[in-house]
PDB file of C-alpha atoms in Angstrom:
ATOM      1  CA  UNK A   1       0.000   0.000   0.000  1.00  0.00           C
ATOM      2  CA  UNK A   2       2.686   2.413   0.711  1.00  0.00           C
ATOM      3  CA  UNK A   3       5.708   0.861  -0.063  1.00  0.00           C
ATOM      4  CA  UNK A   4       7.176  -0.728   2.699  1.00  0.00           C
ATOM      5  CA  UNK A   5       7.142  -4.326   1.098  1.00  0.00           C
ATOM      6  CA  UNK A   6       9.878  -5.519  -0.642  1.00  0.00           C
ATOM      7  CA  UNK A   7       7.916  -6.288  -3.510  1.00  0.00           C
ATOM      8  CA  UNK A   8       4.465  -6.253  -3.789  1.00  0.00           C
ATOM      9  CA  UNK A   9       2.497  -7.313  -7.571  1.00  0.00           C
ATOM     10  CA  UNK A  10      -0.888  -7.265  -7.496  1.00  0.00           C
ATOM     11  CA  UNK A  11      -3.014  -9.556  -9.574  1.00  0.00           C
ATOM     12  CA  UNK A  12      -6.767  -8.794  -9.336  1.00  0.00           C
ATOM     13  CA  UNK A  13      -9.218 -10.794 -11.282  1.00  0.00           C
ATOM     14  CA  UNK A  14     -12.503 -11.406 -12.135  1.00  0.00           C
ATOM     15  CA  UNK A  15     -14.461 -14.332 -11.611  1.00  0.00           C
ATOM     16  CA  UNK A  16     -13.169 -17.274 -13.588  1.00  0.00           C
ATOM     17  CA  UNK A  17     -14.940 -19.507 -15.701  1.00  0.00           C
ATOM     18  CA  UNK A  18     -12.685 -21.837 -14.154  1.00  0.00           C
ATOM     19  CA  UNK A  19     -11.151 -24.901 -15.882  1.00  0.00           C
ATOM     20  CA  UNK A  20     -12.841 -28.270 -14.729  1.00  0.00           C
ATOM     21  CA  UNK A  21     -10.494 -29.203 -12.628  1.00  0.00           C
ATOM     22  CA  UNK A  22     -10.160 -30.229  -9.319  1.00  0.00           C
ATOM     23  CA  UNK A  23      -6.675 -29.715  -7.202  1.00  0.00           C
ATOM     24  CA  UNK A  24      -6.103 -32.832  -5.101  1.00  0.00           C
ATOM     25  CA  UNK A  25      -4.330 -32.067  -2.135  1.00  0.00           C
ATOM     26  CA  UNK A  26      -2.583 -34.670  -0.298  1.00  0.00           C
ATOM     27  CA  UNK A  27      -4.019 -34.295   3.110  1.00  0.00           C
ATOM     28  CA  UNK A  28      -0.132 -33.935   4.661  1.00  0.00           C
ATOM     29  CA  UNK A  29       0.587 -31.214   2.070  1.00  0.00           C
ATOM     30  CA  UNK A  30      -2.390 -29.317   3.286  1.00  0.00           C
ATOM     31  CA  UNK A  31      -0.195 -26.325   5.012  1.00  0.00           C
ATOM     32  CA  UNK A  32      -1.728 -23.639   7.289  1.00  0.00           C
ATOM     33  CA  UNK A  33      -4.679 -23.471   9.413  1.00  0.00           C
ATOM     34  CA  UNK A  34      -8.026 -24.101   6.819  1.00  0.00           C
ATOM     35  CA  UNK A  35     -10.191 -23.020   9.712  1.00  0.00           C
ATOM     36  CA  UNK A  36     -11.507 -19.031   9.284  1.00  0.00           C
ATOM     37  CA  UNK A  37      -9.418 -16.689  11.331  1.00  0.00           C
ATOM     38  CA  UNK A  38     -12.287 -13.944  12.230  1.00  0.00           C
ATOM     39  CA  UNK A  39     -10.888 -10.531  13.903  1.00  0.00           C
ATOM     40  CA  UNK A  40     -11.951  -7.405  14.832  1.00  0.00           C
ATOM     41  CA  UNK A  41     -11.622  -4.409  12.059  1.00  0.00           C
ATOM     42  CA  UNK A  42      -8.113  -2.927  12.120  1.00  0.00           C
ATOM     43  CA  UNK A  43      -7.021  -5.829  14.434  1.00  0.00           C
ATOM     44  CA  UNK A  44      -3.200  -6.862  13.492  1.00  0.00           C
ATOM     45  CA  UNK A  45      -2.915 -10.931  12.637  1.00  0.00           C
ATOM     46  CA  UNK A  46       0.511 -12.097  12.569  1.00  0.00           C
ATOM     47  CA  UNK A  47       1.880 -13.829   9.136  1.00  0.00           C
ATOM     48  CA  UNK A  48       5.334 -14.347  10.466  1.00  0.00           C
ATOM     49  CA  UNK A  49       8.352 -12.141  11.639  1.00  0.00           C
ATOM     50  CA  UNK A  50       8.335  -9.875   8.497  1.00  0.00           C
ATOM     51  CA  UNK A  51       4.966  -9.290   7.809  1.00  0.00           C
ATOM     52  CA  UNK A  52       0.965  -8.565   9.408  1.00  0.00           C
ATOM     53  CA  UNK A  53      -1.889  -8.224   8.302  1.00  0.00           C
ATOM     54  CA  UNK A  54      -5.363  -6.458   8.878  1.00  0.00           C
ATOM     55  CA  UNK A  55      -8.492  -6.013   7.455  1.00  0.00           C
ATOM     56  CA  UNK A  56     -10.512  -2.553   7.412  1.00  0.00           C
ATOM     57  CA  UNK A  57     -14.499  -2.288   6.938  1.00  0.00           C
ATOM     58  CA  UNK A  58     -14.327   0.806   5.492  1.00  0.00           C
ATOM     59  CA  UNK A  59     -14.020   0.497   1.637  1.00  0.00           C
ATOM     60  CA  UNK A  60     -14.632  -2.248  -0.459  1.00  0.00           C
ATOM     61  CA  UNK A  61     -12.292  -5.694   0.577  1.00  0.00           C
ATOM     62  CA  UNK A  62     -10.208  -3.075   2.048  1.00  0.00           C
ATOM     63  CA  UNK A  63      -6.875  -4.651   4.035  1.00  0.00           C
ATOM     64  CA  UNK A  64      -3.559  -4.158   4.384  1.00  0.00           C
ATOM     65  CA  UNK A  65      -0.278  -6.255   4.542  1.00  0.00           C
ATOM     66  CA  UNK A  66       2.506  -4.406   6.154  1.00  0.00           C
ATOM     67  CA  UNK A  67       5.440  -5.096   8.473  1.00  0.00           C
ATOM     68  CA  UNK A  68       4.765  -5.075  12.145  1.00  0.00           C
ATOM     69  CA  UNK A  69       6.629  -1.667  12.296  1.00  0.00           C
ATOM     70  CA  UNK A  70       4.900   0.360   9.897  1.00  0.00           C
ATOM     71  CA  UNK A  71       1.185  -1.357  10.290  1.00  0.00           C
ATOM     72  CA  UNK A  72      -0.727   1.493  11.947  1.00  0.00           C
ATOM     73  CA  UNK A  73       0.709   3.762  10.135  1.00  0.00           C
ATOM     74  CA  UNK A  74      -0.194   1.955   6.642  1.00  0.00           C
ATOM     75  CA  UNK A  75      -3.663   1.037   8.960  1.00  0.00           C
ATOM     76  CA  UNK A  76      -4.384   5.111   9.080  1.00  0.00           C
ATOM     77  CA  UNK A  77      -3.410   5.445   5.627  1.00  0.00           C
ATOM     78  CA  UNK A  78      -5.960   2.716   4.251  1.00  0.00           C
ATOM     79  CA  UNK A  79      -8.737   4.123   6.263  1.00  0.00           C
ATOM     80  CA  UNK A  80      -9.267   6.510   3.215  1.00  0.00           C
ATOM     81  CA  UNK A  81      -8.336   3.701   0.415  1.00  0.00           C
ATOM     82  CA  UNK A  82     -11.827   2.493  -1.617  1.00  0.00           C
ATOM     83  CA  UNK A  83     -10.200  -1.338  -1.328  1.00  0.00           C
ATOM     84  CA  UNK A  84      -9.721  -3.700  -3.310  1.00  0.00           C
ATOM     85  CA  UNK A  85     -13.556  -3.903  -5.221  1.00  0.00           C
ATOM     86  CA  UNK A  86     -12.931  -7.245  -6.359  1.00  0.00           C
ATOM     87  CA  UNK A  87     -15.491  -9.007  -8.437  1.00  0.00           C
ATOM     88  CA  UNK A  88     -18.081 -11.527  -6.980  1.00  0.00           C
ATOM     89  CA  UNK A  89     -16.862 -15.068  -6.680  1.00  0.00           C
ATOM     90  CA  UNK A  90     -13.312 -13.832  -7.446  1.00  0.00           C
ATOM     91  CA  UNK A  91      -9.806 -13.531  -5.273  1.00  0.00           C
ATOM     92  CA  UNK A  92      -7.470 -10.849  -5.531  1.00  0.00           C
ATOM     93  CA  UNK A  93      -3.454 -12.213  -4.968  1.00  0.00           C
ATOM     94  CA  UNK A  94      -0.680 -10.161  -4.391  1.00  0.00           C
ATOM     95  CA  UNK A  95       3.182 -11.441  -3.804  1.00  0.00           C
ATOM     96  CA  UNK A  96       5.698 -10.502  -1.920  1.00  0.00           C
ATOM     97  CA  UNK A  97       9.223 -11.358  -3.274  1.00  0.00           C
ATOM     98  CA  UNK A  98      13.441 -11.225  -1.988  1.00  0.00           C
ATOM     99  CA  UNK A  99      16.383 -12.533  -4.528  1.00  0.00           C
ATOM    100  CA  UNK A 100      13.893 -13.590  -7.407  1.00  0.00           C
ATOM    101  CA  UNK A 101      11.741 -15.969  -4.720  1.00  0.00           C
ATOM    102  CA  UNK A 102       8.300 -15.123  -3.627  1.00  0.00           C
ATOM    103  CA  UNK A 103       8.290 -15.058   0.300  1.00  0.00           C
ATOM    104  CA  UNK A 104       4.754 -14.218   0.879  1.00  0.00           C
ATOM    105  CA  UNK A 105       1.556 -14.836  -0.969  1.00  0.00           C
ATOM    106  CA  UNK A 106      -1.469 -12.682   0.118  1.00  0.00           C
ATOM    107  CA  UNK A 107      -4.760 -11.712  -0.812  1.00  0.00           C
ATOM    108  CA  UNK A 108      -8.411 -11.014  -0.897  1.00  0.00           C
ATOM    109  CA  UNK A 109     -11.496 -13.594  -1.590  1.00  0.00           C
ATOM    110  CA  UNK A 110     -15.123 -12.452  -2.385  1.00  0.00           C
ATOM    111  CA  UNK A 111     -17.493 -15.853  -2.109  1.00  0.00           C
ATOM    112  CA  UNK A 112     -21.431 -14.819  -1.809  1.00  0.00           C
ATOM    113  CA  UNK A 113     -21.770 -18.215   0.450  1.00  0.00           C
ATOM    114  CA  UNK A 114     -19.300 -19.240   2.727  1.00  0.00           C
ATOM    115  CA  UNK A 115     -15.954 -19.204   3.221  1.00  0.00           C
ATOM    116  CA  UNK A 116     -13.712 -20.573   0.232  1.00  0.00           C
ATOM    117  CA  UNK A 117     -10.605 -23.289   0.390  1.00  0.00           C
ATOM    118  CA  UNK A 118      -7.712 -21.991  -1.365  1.00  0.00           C
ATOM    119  CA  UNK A 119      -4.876 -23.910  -2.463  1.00  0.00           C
ATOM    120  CA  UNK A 120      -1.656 -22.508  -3.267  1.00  0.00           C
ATOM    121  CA  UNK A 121       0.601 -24.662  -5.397  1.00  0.00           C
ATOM    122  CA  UNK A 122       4.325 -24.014  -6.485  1.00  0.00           C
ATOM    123  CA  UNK A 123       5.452 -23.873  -9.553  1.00  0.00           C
ATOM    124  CA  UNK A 124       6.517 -27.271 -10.762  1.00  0.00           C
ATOM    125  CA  UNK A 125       4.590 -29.181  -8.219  1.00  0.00           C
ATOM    126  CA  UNK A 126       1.207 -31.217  -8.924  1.00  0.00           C
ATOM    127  CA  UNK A 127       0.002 -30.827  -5.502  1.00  0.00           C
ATOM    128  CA  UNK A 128      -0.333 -27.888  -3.197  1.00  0.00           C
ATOM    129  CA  UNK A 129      -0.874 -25.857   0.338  1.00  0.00           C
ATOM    130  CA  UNK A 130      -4.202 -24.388   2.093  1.00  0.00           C
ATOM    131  CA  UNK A 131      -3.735 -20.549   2.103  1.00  0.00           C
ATOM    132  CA  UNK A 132      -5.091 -18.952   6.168  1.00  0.00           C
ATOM    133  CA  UNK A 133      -8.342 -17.333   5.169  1.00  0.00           C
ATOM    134  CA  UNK A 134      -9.129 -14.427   7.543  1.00  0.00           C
ATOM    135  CA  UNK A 135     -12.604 -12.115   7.869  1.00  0.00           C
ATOM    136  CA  UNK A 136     -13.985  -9.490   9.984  1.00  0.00           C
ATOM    137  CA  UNK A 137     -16.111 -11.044  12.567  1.00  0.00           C
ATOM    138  CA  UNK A 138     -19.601 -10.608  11.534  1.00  0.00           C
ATOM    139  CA  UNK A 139     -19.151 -10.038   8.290  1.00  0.00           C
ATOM    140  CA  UNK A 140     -20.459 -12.234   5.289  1.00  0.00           C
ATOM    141  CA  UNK A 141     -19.273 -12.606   1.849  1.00  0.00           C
ATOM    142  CA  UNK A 142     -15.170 -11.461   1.296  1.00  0.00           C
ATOM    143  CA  UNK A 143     -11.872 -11.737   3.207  1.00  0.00           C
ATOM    144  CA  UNK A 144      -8.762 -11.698   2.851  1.00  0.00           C
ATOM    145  CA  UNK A 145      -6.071 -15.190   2.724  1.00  0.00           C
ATOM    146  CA  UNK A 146      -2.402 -15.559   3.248  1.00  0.00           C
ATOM    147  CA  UNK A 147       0.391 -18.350   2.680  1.00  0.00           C
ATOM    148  CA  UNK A 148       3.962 -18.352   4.339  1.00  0.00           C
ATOM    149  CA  UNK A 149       6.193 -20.645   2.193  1.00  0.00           C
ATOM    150  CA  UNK A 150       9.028 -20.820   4.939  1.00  0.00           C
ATOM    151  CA  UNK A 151       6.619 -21.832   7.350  1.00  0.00           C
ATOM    152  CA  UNK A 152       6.448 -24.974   4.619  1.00  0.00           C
ATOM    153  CA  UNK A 153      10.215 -24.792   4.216  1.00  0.00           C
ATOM    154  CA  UNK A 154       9.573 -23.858   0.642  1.00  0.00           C
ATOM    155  CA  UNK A 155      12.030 -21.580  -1.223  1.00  0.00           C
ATOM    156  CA  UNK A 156      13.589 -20.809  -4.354  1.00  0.00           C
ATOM    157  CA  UNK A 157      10.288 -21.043  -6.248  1.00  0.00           C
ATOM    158  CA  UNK A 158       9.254 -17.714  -7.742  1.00  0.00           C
ATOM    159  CA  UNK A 159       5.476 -18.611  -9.703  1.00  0.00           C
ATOM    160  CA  UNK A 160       2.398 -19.826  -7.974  1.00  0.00           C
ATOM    161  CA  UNK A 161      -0.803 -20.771  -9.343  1.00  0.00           C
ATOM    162  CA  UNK A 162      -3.705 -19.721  -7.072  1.00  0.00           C
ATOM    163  CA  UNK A 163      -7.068 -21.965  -6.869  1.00  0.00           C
ATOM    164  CA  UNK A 164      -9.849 -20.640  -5.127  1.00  0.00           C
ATOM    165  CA  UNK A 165     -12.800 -23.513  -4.623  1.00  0.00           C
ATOM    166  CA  UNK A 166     -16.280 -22.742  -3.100  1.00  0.00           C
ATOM    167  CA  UNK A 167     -17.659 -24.855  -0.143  1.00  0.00           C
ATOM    168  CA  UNK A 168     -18.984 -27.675  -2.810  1.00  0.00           C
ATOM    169  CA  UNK A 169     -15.616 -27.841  -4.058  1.00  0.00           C
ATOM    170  CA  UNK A 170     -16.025 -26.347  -7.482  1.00  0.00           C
ATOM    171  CA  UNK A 171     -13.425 -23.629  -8.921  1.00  0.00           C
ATOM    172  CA  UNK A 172     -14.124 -20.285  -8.861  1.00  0.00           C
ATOM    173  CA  UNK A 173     -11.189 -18.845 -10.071  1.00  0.00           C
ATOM    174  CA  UNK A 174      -7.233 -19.269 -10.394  1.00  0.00           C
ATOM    175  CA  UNK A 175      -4.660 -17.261 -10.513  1.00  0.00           C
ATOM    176  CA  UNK A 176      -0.693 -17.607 -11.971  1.00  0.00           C
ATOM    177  CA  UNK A 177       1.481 -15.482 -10.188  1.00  0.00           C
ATOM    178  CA  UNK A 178       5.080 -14.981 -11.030  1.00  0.00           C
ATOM    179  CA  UNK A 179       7.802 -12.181 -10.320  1.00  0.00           C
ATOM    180  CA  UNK A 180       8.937 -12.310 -13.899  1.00  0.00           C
ATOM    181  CA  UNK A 181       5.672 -10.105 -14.744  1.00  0.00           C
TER     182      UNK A 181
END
């Protein structure tokens, strides 16, 4: 939001008309808490060392992703941000790279039923991680999601594709993300 990440590219979509396909997860390789994370607006939820997040109800799928040091201040400064204004059934992803190797993957869901399952596989890889979902408590319909790849001991790999599945299972939408864009 205001430059404090190292990197930070933005990939907003619309919904999908998603490929048939279903991403099998092995349930081992199922990484990060699937259950919702719900939190108070402008509430700080730790990613790891380097980064936080939080999530603001003014704005459309407004949130922020900031290091612990300079969260309020980007918190202030995305109180008058519109959001993201993502699409219905759609995600949002945004990456966070050092030396040509994404460190964080972050980003927003908007679901009008439930709370979606979104699996984040590495490049090269058949099988994936579940990204954290998080939402402000009481409210229906969007959050945001996050996936630590050294908390997997995952590194080197700079392209992830994004799957975002409703609560039936189908696709909704995917996203490739890379930091050769």
């Amino acid at each position: 939001m205001t430059g404090h990440a190292t990197l930070r590219r933005a990939l907003l979509t619309g919904a999908a008309a998603a490929a048939a396909m279903v991403v099998l997860l092995p349930q081992g390789a199922q990484a990060g808490g699937m259950d919702l994370i719900e939190v108070e607006p402008y509430e700080r939820v730790e990613i790891n060392d380097a980064y936080v997040m939080g999530l603001l109800p003014e704005g459309d799928q407004n949130y922020v992703v900031s290091s612990p040091e300079w969260f309020d201040e980007d918190i202030e400064a995305a109180k008058g941000y519109p959001g993201s204004s993502i699409l219905p059934n759609s995600i949002g992803v945004g990456v966070h790279g050092e030396d040509g190797e994404i460190v964080l993957v972050e980003g927003v869901w908007r679901l009008d039923e439930g709370v979606p399952f979104i699996a984040v596989v590495p490049e090269g890889q058949d099988w994936g991680y579940g990204a954290q979902p998080v939402a402000l408590e009481d409210e229906d319909g969007w959050g945001t999601f996050y996936f630590d790849p050294s908390a997997w001991d995952i590194e080197g790999v700079s392209a992830y594709t994004i799957t975002a599945t409703d609560t039936d299972g189908r696709v909704f939408d995917e996203v490739e993300v890379s930091l050769d864009f």
